[in-house]
């Protein structure tokens, strides 16, 4: 059997590894001249930057995937002692450590929270995560045979208390007394491009990974994830085709035939897995805009504007992950999702791998990945928006760090929603497909298989179970299971 993977993001690469391990002949087709999707890397002068995702949790999922390789592949990472450093507009600063007890101590001593309340909240999020993970994340919601009914009913019984009927913000306001604490927990909605004022409180389970377990940083930066999985794929015989844009998934009366590749023509495949944005998969590759508009027409996740700055000095006030909060968080999200405009006082995220990976910047410098959440592209004047945004960022950073950051920027580049759409094929620049701004959003996400075309599957952050590296890795596991179920006789015969 032959399988084609469309797109080499982490969902596509991990699916390639799993299908190759099953014995399929696997080919990965990537439109760009590089592999890895958003998890790629580039040099800008003497500074190295990870282009895309910067927060890495659940590294054990990568380790589990690499065990499928015929030879051991080393994958080193460092568990961070801090989850993030927070800067508030009134001058308050908080370096939040990792671990339930340390977070409890920090939030109670620095922000005046009741330690019993904080500890109880974090323990509850850990329990909620452990209940939901095997029922809603590791399996398909769209195949009854995947459901473990005992665990399923146990999870259903707990859901009312998990905050499904409340927004994340409402749940956090009821749990904490300091607005700054609420803002810290609310920001976790952005991990899948959603608004804490719309997304259900159930997604507070993200705080378990962020605070109880904490983030990690791979040795060599985030791109080391891509590099390690690529090694496993190549050892298993996966073949890669870069600068090979797939322009059509070929079917005949709901029977899959293969794909059409630009400049290569039609190629026959038994299995096709799209790691491309599911909206564009239907619109561009299946020629079914009607389905996309009817079934996938939900609110899109946010996009981003990222500046990559080579900085010629070190800032001890900053860590690997840093947040400079806006004064009016609710207004920022109203603009993101309702008016589709850029906030004049945006929340700024600064990621600096050179704090640990010293080779990523010159001895007395730092590599700053400076990101703000942005609305999807609906025709804004992005040149003007980015010019204004840059001035606002510089001004805000100067106030927070008591510096003149402009004179330390020795080189720079940026990305924005139009570039994200053009390079990574995210519809309107959305990063995670549909947002989770509805209590039933998890059930709206497209399944990992086609219900009408046997052999067609979907992986990555725009389908079930959702956005982020861990969920993309889980999408590959679900695809593998579906292929084994759908082609059991063919695989047994092989």
XYZ file of C-alpha atoms in Angstrom, residues 105-367:
263
model
C 3.468 30.047 46.869
C 4.217 32.581 44.135
C 0.614 33.593 43.454
C -0.212 33.812 47.158
C 2.870 35.793 48.185
C 3.105 38.055 45.118
C -0.545 38.550 44.159
C -2.311 37.887 47.449
C -4.208 34.782 46.406
C -5.519 32.274 48.926
C -2.962 29.426 48.752
C -5.632 26.815 49.454
C -7.709 28.109 46.540
C -4.750 28.147 44.119
C -3.611 24.661 45.112
C -7.153 23.310 44.815
C -7.581 24.858 41.367
C -4.317 23.430 40.020
C -5.022 19.975 41.462
C -8.485 20.043 39.905
C -7.024 20.953 36.508
C -4.614 18.017 36.792
C -7.486 15.649 37.566
C -9.615 17.086 34.754
C -6.784 16.665 32.278
C -6.186 13.056 33.254
C -9.893 12.297 32.872
C -10.339 14.075 29.529
C -7.093 13.083 27.812
C -7.867 9.396 27.109
C -11.487 10.165 26.172
C -11.404 13.357 24.116
C -7.791 13.849 23.034
C -6.157 10.486 22.356
C -9.068 8.980 20.403
C -11.512 9.962 17.696
C -14.788 11.457 18.876
C -16.327 10.339 15.590
C -15.918 6.541 15.858
C -17.825 4.711 18.549
C -15.328 1.853 18.540
C -12.677 4.277 19.888
C -14.692 5.111 22.959
C -13.836 3.526 26.263
C -17.346 3.660 27.654
C -16.339 3.397 31.302
C -13.912 6.307 30.989
C -16.328 8.161 28.726
C -19.199 8.201 31.210
C -16.803 9.051 34.002
C -15.637 12.069 31.997
C -19.191 13.089 31.065
C -20.165 13.036 34.727
C -17.330 15.446 35.558
C -17.827 17.862 32.646
C -20.445 20.111 34.335
C -17.922 20.878 37.052
C -15.115 21.456 34.544
C -16.537 24.727 33.296
C -18.116 23.675 30.002
C -21.056 26.000 30.635
C -18.878 28.903 31.771
C -16.325 30.929 29.873
C -12.683 30.624 30.870
C -12.756 34.192 32.160
C -15.862 33.641 34.282
C -14.392 30.487 35.785
C -11.147 32.286 36.605
C -12.891 35.341 38.063
C -14.797 33.006 40.375
C -11.610 31.173 41.341
C -9.187 34.053 41.995
C -9.514 37.467 43.611
C -6.669 39.372 41.920
C -7.389 40.514 38.323
C -3.715 39.911 37.514
C -4.063 36.230 38.403
C -7.175 36.034 36.244
C -5.241 37.577 33.352
C -2.429 35.038 33.737
C -4.844 32.106 33.504
C -6.954 33.768 30.796
C -3.997 34.053 28.441
C -3.871 30.272 28.057
C -6.833 30.543 25.665
C -4.397 31.945 23.113
C -2.617 28.577 22.981
C -5.257 27.499 20.479
C -6.040 30.948 19.091
C -9.207 31.571 21.110
C -10.672 34.210 23.418
C -10.927 33.578 27.176
C -14.158 35.591 27.119
C -15.766 33.096 24.734
C -13.968 29.761 25.078
C -15.306 27.360 27.736
C -13.642 27.137 31.126
C -12.983 23.475 30.411
C -9.881 24.597 28.499
C -8.327 25.681 31.785
C -6.839 22.174 31.732
C -4.046 23.835 29.723
C -2.852 25.312 33.020
C -1.930 21.809 34.179
C 0.589 21.454 31.352
C 1.788 25.058 31.633
C 2.092 25.338 35.416
C 2.004 21.940 37.112
C 4.281 20.218 34.592
C 5.826 23.240 32.900
C 7.312 23.819 29.444
C 10.528 22.375 28.063
C 13.037 23.598 25.481
C 14.611 21.070 23.091
C 18.385 21.100 22.734
C 18.933 23.050 19.528
C 15.657 24.949 19.796
C 12.138 24.038 18.697
C 13.360 22.973 15.273
C 15.014 19.980 16.965
C 11.528 18.450 17.156
C 11.272 18.510 13.365
C 14.843 17.301 12.901
C 14.375 14.314 15.233
C 11.080 13.203 13.679
C 12.594 13.598 10.197
C 15.416 11.225 11.171
C 12.900 8.632 12.314
C 10.873 9.008 9.124
C 13.906 8.599 6.881
C 15.084 5.538 8.801
C 11.660 4.012 8.135
C 11.988 4.711 4.409
C 9.686 7.721 4.087
C 10.377 9.647 0.881
C 10.175 13.444 0.849
C 9.285 15.711 -2.065
C 9.909 19.410 -1.390
C 8.752 22.238 -3.678
C 6.000 19.807 -4.677
C 2.644 21.488 -4.335
C -0.371 19.177 -4.305
C -3.169 20.793 -6.308
C -5.844 18.096 -6.198
C -6.937 15.014 -4.299
C -8.258 12.765 -7.056
C -11.410 10.750 -6.462
C -13.980 9.062 -8.646
C -17.459 8.605 -7.209
C -16.143 8.813 -3.661
C -13.346 6.375 -4.408
C -9.870 7.693 -3.699
C -7.442 7.419 -6.591
C -4.479 9.589 -5.582
C -3.221 13.145 -5.919
C -2.203 15.610 -8.586
C 1.095 17.388 -7.962
C 2.093 20.591 -9.675
C 4.646 19.824 -12.435
C 4.455 16.074 -11.670
C 0.947 15.144 -12.759
C -1.282 12.418 -11.324
C 0.113 9.916 -8.820
C -1.757 6.844 -7.558
C -2.104 6.259 -3.811
C -4.233 3.990 -1.627
C -4.156 6.389 1.324
C -3.974 10.190 1.376
C -3.499 12.186 4.583
C -3.962 15.946 4.429
C -1.907 17.889 6.961
C -3.056 21.031 5.155
C -5.611 23.403 6.721
C -8.868 21.454 6.483
C -10.688 24.463 4.980
C -8.211 24.673 2.109
C -8.223 20.886 1.735
C -11.892 21.025 0.804
C -11.774 24.305 -1.091
C -8.593 23.819 -3.097
C -7.850 20.084 -3.216
C -11.321 18.546 -3.223
C -13.083 21.388 -5.036
C -15.859 21.371 -2.465
C -16.282 24.952 -1.298
C -19.910 24.278 -0.453
C -18.936 21.724 2.207
C -16.313 24.058 3.639
C -18.778 26.924 3.866
C -21.565 24.773 5.275
C -19.716 22.491 7.705
C -16.526 24.387 8.539
C -17.927 27.912 8.654
C -17.167 28.661 12.298
C -15.158 31.465 13.831
C -11.491 31.223 12.846
C -8.668 31.179 15.324
C -6.467 34.236 15.666
C -3.387 34.893 13.578
C -0.150 36.600 14.618
C 2.406 39.243 13.794
C 5.946 38.217 14.736
C 9.068 40.373 14.659
C 12.406 38.557 14.668
C 14.910 40.913 16.286
C 18.625 40.355 16.668
C 19.456 42.253 19.892
C 22.983 43.454 20.628
C 22.825 43.239 24.437
C 21.499 40.953 27.139
C 18.456 41.721 29.280
C 18.579 39.943 32.622
C 14.992 40.978 33.357
C 13.808 38.537 30.694
C 13.677 34.754 30.612
C 12.909 32.214 27.895
C 9.178 33.069 27.920
C 7.942 36.584 28.697
C 4.580 38.349 28.576
C 3.992 42.110 28.650
C 0.249 42.375 29.298
C -2.153 44.931 27.883
C -4.063 47.097 30.340
C -7.471 46.109 28.924
C -7.361 42.418 28.046
C -11.071 42.133 27.227
C -10.879 45.002 24.742
C -7.870 43.397 23.081
C -9.838 40.203 22.434
C -12.914 42.152 21.338
C -10.800 43.751 18.641
C -9.175 40.439 17.682
C -12.419 38.576 17.094
C -15.199 41.157 16.704
C -13.792 44.175 14.839
C -10.746 42.359 13.359
C -8.439 45.251 14.233
C -5.059 45.539 15.945
C -5.006 46.692 19.558
C -3.065 49.885 20.258
C -1.883 48.428 23.582
C -1.324 44.785 22.645
C -0.102 41.988 24.863
C 3.468 41.194 23.783
C 5.087 37.773 23.972
C 8.905 37.626 23.812
C 10.609 34.245 23.358
C 14.408 34.072 23.730
C 16.008 30.670 23.135
C 19.518 32.095 23.542
C 18.872 32.287 27.283
C 19.637 28.546 27.201
C 20.890 27.847 23.672
C 23.928 30.134 23.738
C 24.776 29.392 20.090
C 21.564 31.094 18.960
C 23.039 34.593 19.417
C 26.424 36.313 19.706
C 28.026 36.319 23.140
C 26.573 39.672 24.183
C 23.324 39.419 22.267
C 19.897 37.757 22.285
C 17.484 36.457 19.660
